[in-house]
mmCIF file of C-alpha atoms in Angstrom:
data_model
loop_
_atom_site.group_PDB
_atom_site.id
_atom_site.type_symbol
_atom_site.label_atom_id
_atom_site.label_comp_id
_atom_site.label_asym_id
_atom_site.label_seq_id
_atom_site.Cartn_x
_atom_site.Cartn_y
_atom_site.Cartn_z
ATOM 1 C CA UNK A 1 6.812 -5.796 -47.472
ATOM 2 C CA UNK A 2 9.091 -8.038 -46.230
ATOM 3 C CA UNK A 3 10.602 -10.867 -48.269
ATOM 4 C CA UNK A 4 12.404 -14.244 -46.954
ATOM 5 C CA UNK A 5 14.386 -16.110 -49.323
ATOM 6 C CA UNK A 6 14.798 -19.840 -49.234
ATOM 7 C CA UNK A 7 17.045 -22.143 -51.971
ATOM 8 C CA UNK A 8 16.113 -24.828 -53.907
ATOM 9 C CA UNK A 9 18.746 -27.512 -53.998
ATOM 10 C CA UNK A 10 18.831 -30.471 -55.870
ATOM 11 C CA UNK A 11 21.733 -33.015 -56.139
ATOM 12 C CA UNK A 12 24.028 -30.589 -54.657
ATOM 13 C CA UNK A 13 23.009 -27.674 -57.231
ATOM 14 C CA UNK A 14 20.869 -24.624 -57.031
ATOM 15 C CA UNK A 15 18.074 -25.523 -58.969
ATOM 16 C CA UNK A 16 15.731 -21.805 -57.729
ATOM 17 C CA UNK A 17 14.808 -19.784 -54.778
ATOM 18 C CA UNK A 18 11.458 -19.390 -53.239
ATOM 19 C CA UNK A 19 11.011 -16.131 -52.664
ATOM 20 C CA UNK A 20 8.290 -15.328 -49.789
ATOM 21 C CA UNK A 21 6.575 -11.659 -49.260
ATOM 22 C CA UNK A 22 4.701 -10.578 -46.389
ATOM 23 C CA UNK A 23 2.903 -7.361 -46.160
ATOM 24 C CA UNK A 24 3.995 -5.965 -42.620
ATOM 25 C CA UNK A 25 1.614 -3.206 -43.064
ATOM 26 C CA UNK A 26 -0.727 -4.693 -40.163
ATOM 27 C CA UNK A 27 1.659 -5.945 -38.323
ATOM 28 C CA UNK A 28 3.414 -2.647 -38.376
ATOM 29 C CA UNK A 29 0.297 -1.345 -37.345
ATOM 30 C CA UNK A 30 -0.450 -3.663 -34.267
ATOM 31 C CA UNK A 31 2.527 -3.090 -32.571
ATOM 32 C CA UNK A 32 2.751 0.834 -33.298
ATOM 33 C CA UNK A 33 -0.507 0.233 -31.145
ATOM 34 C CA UNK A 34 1.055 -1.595 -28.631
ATOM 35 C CA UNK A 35 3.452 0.787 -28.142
ATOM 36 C CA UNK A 36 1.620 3.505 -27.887
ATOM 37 C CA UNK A 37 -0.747 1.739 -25.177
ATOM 38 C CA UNK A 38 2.224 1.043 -23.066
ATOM 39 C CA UNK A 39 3.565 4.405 -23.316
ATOM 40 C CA UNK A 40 0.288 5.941 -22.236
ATOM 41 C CA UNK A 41 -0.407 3.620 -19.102
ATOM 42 C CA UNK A 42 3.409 4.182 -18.303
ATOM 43 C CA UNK A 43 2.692 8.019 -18.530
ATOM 44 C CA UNK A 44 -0.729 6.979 -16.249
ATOM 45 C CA UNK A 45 1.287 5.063 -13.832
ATOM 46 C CA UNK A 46 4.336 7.979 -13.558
ATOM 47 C CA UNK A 47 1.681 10.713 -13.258
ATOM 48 C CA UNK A 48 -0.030 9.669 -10.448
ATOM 49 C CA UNK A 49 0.109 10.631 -6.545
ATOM 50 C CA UNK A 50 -0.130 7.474 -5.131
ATOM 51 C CA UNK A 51 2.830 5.099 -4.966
ATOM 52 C CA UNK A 52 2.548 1.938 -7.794
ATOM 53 C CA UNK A 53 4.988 -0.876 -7.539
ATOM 54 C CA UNK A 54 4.613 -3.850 -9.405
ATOM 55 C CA UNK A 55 5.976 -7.276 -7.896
ATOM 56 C CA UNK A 56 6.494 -10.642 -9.417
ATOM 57 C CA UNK A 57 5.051 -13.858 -7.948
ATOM 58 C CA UNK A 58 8.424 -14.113 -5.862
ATOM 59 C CA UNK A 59 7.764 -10.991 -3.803
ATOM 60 C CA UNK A 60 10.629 -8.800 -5.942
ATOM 61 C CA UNK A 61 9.627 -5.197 -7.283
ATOM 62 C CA UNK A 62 9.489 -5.101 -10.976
ATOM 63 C CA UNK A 63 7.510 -1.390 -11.627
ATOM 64 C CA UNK A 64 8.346 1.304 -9.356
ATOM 65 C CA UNK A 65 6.755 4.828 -10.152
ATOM 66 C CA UNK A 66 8.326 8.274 -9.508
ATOM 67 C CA UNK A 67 5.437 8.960 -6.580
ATOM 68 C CA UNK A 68 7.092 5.439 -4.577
ATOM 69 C CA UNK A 69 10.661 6.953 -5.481
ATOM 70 C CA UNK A 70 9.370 10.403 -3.690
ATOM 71 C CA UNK A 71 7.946 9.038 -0.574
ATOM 72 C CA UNK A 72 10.425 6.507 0.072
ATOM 73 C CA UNK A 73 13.764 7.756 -0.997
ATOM 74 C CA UNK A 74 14.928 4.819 -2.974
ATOM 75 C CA UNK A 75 15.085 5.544 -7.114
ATOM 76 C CA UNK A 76 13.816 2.777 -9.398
ATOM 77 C CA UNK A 77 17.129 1.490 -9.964
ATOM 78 C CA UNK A 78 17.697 0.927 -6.735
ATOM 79 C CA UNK A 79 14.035 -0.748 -6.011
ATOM 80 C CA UNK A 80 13.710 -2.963 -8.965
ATOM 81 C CA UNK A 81 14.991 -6.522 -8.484
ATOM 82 C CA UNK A 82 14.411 -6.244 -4.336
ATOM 83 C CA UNK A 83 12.069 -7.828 -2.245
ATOM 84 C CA UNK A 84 9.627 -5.300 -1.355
ATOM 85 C CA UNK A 85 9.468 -6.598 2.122
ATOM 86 C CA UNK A 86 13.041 -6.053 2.896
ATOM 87 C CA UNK A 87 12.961 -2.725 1.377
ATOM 88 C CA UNK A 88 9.961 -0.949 2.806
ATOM 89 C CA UNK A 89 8.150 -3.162 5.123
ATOM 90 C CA UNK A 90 10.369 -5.363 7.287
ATOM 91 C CA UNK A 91 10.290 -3.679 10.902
ATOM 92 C CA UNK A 92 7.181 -3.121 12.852
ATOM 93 C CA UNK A 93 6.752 1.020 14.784
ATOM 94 C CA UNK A 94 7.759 -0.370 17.789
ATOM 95 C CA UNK A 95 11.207 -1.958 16.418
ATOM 96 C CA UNK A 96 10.202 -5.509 16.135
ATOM 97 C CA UNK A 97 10.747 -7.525 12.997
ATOM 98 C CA UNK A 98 7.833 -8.035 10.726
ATOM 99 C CA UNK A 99 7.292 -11.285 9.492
ATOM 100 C CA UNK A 100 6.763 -12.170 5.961
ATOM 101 C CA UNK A 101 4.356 -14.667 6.521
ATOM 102 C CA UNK A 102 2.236 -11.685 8.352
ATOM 103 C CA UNK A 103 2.797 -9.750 5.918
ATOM 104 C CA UNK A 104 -0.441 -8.489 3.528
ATOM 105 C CA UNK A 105 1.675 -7.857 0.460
ATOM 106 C CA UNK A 106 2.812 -11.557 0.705
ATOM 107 C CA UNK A 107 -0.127 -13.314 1.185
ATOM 108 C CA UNK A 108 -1.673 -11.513 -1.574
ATOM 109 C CA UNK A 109 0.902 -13.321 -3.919
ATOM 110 C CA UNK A 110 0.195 -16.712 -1.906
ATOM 111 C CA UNK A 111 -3.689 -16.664 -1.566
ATOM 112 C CA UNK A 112 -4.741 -14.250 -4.280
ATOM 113 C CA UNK A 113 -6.864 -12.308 -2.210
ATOM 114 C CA UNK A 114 -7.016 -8.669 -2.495
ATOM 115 C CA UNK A 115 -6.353 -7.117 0.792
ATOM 116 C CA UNK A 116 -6.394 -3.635 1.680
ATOM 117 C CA UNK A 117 -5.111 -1.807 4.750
ATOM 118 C CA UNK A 118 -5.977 1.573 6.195
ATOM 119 C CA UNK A 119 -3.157 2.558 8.245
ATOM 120 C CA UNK A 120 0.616 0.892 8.564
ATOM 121 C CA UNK A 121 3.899 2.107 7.738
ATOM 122 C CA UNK A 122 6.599 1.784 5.374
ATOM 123 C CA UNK A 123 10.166 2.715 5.745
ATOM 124 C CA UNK A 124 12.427 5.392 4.083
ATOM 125 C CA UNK A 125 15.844 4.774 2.085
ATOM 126 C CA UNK A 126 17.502 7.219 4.944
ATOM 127 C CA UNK A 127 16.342 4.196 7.618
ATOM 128 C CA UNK A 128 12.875 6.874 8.793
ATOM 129 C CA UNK A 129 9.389 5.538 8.644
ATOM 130 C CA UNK A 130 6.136 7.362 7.455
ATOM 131 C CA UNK A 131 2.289 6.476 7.388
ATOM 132 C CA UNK A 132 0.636 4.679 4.971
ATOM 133 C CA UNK A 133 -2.887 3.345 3.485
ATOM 134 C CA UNK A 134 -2.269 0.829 0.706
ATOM 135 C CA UNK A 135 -3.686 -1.800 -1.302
ATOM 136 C CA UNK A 136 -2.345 -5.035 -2.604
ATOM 137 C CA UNK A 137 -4.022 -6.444 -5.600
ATOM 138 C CA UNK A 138 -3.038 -9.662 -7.141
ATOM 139 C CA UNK A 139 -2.864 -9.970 -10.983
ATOM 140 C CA UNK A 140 -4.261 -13.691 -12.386
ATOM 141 C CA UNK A 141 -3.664 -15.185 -15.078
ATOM 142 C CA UNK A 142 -5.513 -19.082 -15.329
ATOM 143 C CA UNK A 143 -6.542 -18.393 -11.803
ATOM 144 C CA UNK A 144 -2.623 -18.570 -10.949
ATOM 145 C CA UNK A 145 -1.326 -15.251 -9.659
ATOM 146 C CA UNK A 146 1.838 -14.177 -12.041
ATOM 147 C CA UNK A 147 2.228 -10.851 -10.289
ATOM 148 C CA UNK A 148 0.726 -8.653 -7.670
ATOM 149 C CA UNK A 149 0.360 -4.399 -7.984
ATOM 150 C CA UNK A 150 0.626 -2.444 -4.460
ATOM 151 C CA UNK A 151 -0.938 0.992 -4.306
ATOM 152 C CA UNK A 152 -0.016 3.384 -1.483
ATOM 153 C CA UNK A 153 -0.814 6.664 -0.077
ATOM 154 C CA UNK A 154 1.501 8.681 2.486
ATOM 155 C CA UNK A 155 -1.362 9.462 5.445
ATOM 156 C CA UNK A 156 1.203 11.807 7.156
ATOM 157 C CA UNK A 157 -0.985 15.065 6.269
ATOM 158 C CA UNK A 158 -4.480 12.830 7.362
ATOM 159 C CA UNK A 159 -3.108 12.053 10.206
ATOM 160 C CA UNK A 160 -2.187 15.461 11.219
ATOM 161 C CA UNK A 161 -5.868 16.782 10.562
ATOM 162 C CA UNK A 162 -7.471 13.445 12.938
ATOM 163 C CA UNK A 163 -4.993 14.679 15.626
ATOM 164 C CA UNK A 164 -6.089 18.389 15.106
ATOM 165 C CA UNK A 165 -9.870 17.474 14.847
ATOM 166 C CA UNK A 166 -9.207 15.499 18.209
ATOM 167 C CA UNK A 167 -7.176 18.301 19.959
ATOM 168 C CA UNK A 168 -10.211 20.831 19.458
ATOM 169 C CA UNK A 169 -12.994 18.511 20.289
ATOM 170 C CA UNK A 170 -10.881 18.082 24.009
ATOM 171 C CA UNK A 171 -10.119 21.646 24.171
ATOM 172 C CA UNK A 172 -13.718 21.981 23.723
ATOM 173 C CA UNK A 173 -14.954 20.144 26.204
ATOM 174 C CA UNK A 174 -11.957 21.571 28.612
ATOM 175 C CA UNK A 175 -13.156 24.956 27.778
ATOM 176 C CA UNK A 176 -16.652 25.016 28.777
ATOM 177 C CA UNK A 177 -15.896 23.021 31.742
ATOM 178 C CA UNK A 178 -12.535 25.740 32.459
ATOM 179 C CA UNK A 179 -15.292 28.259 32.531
ATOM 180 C CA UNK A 180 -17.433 26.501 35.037
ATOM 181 C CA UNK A 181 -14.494 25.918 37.127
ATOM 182 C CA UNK A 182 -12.711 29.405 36.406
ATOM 183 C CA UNK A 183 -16.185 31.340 37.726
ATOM 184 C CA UNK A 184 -17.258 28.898 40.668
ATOM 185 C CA UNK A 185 -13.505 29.377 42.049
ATOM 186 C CA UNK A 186 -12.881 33.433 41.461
ATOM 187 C CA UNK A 187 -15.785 33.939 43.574
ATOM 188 C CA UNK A 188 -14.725 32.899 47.092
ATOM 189 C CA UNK A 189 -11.452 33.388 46.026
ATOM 190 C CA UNK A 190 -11.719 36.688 45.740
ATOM 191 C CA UNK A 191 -13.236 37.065 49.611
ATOM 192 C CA UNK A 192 -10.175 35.152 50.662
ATOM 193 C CA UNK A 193 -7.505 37.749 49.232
ATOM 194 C CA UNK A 194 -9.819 41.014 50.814
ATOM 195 C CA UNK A 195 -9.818 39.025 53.966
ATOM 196 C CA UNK A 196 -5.845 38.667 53.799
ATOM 197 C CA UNK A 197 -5.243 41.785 52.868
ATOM 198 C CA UNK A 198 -7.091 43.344 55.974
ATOM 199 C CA UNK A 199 -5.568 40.596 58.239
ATOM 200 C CA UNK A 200 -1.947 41.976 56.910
ATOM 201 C CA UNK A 201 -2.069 45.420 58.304
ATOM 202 C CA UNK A 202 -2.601 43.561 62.254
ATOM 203 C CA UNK A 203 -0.513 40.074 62.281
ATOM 204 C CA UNK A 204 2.567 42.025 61.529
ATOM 205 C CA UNK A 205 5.256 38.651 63.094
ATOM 206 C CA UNK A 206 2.694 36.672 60.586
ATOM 207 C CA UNK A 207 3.272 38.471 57.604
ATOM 208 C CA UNK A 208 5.683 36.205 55.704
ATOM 209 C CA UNK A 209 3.159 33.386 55.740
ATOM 210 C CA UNK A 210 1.280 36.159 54.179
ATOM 211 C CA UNK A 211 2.707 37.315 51.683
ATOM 212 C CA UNK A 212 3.492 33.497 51.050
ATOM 213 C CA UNK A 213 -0.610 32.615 50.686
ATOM 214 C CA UNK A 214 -1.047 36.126 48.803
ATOM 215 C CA UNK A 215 1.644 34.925 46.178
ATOM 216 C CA UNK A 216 -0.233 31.584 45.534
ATOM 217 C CA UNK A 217 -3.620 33.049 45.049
ATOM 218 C CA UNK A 218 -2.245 35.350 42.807
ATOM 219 C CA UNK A 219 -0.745 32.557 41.217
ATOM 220 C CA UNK A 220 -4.223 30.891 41.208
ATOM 221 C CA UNK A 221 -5.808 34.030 39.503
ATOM 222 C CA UNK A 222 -3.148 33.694 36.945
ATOM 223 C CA UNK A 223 -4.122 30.329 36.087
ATOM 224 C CA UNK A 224 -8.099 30.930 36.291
ATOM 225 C CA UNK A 225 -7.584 34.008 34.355
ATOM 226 C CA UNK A 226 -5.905 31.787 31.587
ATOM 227 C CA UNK A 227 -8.239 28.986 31.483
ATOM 228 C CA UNK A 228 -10.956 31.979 30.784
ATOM 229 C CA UNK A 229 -8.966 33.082 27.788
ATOM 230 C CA UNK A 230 -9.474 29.413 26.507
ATOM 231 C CA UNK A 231 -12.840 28.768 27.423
ATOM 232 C CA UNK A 232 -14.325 32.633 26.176
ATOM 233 C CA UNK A 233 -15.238 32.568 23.074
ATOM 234 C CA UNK A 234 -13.110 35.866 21.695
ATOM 235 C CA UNK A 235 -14.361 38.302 19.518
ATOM 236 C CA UNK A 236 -11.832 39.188 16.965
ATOM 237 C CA UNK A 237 -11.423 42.218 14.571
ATOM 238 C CA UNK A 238 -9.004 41.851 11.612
ATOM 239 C CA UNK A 239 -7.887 44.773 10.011
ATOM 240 C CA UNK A 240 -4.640 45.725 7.737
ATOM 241 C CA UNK A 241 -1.858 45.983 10.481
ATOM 242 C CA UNK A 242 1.955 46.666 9.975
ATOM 243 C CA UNK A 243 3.329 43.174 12.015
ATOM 244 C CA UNK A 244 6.956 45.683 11.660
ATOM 245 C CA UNK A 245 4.908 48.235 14.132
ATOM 246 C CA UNK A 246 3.434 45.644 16.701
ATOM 247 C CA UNK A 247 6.357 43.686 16.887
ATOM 248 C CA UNK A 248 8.205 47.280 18.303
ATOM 249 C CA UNK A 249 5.310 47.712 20.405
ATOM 250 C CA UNK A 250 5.935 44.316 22.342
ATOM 251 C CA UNK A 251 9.369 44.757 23.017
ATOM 252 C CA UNK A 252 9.005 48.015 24.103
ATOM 253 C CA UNK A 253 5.987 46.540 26.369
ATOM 254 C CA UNK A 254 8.566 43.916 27.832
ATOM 255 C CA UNK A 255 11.710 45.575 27.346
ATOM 256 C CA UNK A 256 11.676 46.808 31.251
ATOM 257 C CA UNK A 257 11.594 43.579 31.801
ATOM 258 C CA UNK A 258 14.603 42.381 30.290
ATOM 259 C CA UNK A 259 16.618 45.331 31.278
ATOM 260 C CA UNK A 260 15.618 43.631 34.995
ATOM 261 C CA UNK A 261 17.019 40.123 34.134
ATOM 262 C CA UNK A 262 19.881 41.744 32.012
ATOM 263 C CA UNK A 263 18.462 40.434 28.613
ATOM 264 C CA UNK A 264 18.476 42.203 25.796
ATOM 265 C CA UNK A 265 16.325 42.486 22.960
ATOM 266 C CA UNK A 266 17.375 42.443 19.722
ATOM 267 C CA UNK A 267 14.922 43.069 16.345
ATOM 268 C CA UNK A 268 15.535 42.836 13.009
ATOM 269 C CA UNK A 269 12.926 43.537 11.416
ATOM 270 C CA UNK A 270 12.314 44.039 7.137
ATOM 271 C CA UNK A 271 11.034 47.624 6.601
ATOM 272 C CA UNK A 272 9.485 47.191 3.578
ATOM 273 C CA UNK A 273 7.269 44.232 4.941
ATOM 274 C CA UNK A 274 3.636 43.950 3.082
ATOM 275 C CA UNK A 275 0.456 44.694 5.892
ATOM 276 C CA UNK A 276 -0.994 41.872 6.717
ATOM 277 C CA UNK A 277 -4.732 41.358 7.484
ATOM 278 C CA UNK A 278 -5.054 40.077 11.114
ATOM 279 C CA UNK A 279 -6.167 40.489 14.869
ATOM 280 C CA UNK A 280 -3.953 43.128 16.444
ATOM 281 C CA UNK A 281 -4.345 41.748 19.767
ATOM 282 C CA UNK A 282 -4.152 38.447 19.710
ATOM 283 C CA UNK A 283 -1.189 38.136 17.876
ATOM 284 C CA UNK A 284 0.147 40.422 20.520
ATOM 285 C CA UNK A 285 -0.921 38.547 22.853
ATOM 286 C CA UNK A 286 1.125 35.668 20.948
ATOM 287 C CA UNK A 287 4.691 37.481 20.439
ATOM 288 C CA UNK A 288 4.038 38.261 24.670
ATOM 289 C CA UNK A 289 3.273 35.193 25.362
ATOM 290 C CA UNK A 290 6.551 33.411 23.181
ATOM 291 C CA UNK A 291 9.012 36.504 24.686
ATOM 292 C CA UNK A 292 7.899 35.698 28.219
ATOM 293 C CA UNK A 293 9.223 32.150 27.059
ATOM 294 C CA UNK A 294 11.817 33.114 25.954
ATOM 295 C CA UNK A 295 13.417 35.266 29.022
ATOM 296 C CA UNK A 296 11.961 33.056 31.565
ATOM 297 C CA UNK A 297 14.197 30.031 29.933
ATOM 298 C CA UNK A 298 17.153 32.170 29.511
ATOM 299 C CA UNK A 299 20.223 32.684 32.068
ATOM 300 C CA UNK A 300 21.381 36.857 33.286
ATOM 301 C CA UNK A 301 23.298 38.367 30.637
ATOM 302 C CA UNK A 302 22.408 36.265 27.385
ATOM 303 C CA UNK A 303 20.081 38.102 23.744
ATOM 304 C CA UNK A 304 16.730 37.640 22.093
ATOM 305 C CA UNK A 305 16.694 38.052 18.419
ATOM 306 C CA UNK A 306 13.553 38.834 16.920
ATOM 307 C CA UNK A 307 13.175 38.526 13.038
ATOM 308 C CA UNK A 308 10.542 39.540 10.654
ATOM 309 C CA UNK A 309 10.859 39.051 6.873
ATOM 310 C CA UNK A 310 8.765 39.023 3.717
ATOM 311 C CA UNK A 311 8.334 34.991 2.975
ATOM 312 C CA UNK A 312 6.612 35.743 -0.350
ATOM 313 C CA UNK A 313 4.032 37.747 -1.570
ATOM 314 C CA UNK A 314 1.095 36.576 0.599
ATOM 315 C CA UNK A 315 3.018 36.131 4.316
ATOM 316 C CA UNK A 316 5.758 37.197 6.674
ATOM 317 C CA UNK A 317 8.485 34.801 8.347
ATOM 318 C CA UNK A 318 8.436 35.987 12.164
ATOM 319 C CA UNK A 319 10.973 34.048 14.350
ATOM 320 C CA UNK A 320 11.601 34.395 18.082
ATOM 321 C CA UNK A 321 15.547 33.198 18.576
ATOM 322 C CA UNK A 322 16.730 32.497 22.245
ATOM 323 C CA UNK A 323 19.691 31.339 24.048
ATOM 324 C CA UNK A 324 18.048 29.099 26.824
ATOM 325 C CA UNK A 325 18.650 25.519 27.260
ATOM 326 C CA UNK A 326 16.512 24.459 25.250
ATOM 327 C CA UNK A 327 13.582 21.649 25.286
ATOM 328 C CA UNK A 328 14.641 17.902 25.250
ATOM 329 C CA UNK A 329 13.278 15.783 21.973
ATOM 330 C CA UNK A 330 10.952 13.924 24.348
ATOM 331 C CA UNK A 331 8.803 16.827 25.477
ATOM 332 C CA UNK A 332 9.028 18.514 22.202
ATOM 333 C CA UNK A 333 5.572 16.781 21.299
ATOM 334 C CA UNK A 334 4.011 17.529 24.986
ATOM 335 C CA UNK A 335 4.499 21.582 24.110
ATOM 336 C CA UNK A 336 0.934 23.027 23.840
ATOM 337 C CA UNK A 337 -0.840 20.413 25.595
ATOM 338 C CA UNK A 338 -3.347 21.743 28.549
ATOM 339 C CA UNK A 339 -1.382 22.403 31.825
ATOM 340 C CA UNK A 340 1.921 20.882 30.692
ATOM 341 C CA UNK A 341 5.462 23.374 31.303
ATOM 342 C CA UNK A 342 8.995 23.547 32.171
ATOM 343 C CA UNK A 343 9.021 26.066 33.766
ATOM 344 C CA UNK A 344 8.888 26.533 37.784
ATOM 345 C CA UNK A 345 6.134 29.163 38.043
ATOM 346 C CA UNK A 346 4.789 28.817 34.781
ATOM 347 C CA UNK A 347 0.500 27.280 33.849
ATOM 348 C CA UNK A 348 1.681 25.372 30.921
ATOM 349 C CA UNK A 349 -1.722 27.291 29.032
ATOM 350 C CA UNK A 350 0.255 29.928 27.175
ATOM 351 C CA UNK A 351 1.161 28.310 23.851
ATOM 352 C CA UNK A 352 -2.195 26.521 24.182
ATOM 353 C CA UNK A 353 -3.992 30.089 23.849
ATOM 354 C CA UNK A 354 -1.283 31.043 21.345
ATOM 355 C CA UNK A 355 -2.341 28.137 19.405
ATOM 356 C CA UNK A 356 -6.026 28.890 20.041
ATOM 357 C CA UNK A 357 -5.302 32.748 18.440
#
């Protein structure tokens, strides 16, 4: 119960009190219920993998869930109170200023509309920007919007898989027609090096411009042989295999090699690494392909460290460490693509196949 007490006065003397009791049992009860509604959609709203922030009518965050805090860097303290445009969604990719009157999440407080868009971005607390697919909803009361809720997803991982799906679709396509191409050239190619070879042993003043043709069709063969490897369809048998074992067989393979261009290989490999189940030769093919890499991009005189450790219980940490040059941020995304390299003599297909294995 709860009692309220009020005097009676009469000519400037107490005369009696009125004494009033309420039961508060209901009421009690109401707003136990209240509470423990907003406690469960709070623990709804912080649960959640999508980003929720809740804005006024004025554009400035009031609700900011721990999934927004993880994708964007900035804790709720630090959201609540701003504009959400000025926080996450003031700068187009390409640098230029976005402008609030373009913006969705504004004009969803202005015209109450509901508007949804599949792929933007917002920006990170540390001044980085990632993909996003969000939804603005506006909340009405009397047909007057009195706040609006944004929902957002970080597309990063989406995006990734559409770029994938892409990339094998082309290499595809570039495969079958690589084999077309690959077979319809061998063929007279191969009549041209016989021919050159026989010509050799009687043009002896020619023979530098002979041995200069032979070195380009070889060259040529490299490259035909390569696109084959892409385009063939390869048959692969996974068994247990000790990566330890076939890590020593590479460098061993290519050690001659270095010795040549005074590079030395150095391993460091776990002993007690777990087998794993996989195609012995094309991951050989792989660790050849990423040595060659290496030593090609490397000065006389400098290491290779090769690594192998136990990650965790299911896979193994392998790391090829050189001490070339290395590759400038602009071409770091070009690496893999069909035909593209740094190197002088190199087909710019090797990490393409590696990729492929």
């Amino acid at each position: 119960m709860h009692f309220k007490t009020i005097p009676i006065i009469h000519g400037n003397r107490l005369k009696g009190i009125y004494v009033i009791g309420q039961n508060m049992t209901e009421l009690n009860r109401y707003r136990k219920e209240l509470e423990n509604l907003y406690h469960k959609h709070t623990l709804i709203l912080n649960s959640i993998a999508e980003g929720v922030c809740g804005i006024d009518k004025h554009g400035n965050i009031v609700f900011w869930n721990p999934a927004a805090e993880r994708m964007t860097g900035y804790k709720a303290e630090e959201a609540i109170g701003k504009a959400s445009h000025d926080i996450i969604h003031h700068t187009k990719k390409d640098g230029t200023p976005y402008s609030i009157d373009e913006c969705p999440i504004d004009l969803a407080i202005q015209d109450g509309k509901t508007y949804h868009i599949s792929e933007d971005i917002f920006w990170k607390k540390d001044g980085t920007h990632f993909p996003v697919s969000y939804t603005v909803t506006p909340v009405l009361e009397n047909g007057a919007v009195v706040d609006a809720v944004l929902t957002f997803t970080d597309i990063t991982e989406l995006k990734k898989t559409e770029e994938f799906i892409r990339t094998s679709e082309k290499l595809s396509v570039a495969g079958q027609l690589a084999a077309g191409i690959a077979h319809e050239i061998r063929n007279p190619l191969t009549a041209i090096k016989g021919f050159i070879q026989l010509l050799q042993f009687e043009l002896d003043e020619k023979k530098p411009y002979l041995h200069i043709i032979e070195s380009e069709i070889q060259r040529i063969e490299l490259i035909l042989g390569e696109l084959l490897v892409l385009a063939k369809p390869q048959a692969t048998k996974f068994t247990k295999s000790d990566i330890g074992v076939l890590l020593q067989h590479v460098t061993t393979l290519l050690e001659t090699q270095g010795i040549l261009h005074n590079i030395q290989i150095i391993t460091k490999i776990d002993p007690s690494l777990p087998l794993i189940e996989c195609d012995e030769n094309g991951l050989k093919q792989v660790f050849i392909n990423f040595l060659k890499n290496a030593m090609e991009a490397m000065k006389s005189g400098r290491h290779i460290f090769i690594e192998a450790q136990k990650k965790d219980e299911y896979s193994v940490l392998i790391r090829f460490i050189d001490e070339g040059c290395g590759i400038p941020k602009e071409q770091l995304e070009k690496i893999g693509k069909p035909f593209f390299t740094t190197k002088e003599k190199g087909t710019g297909l090797g990490i393409m196949i590696s990729k492929k294995i």
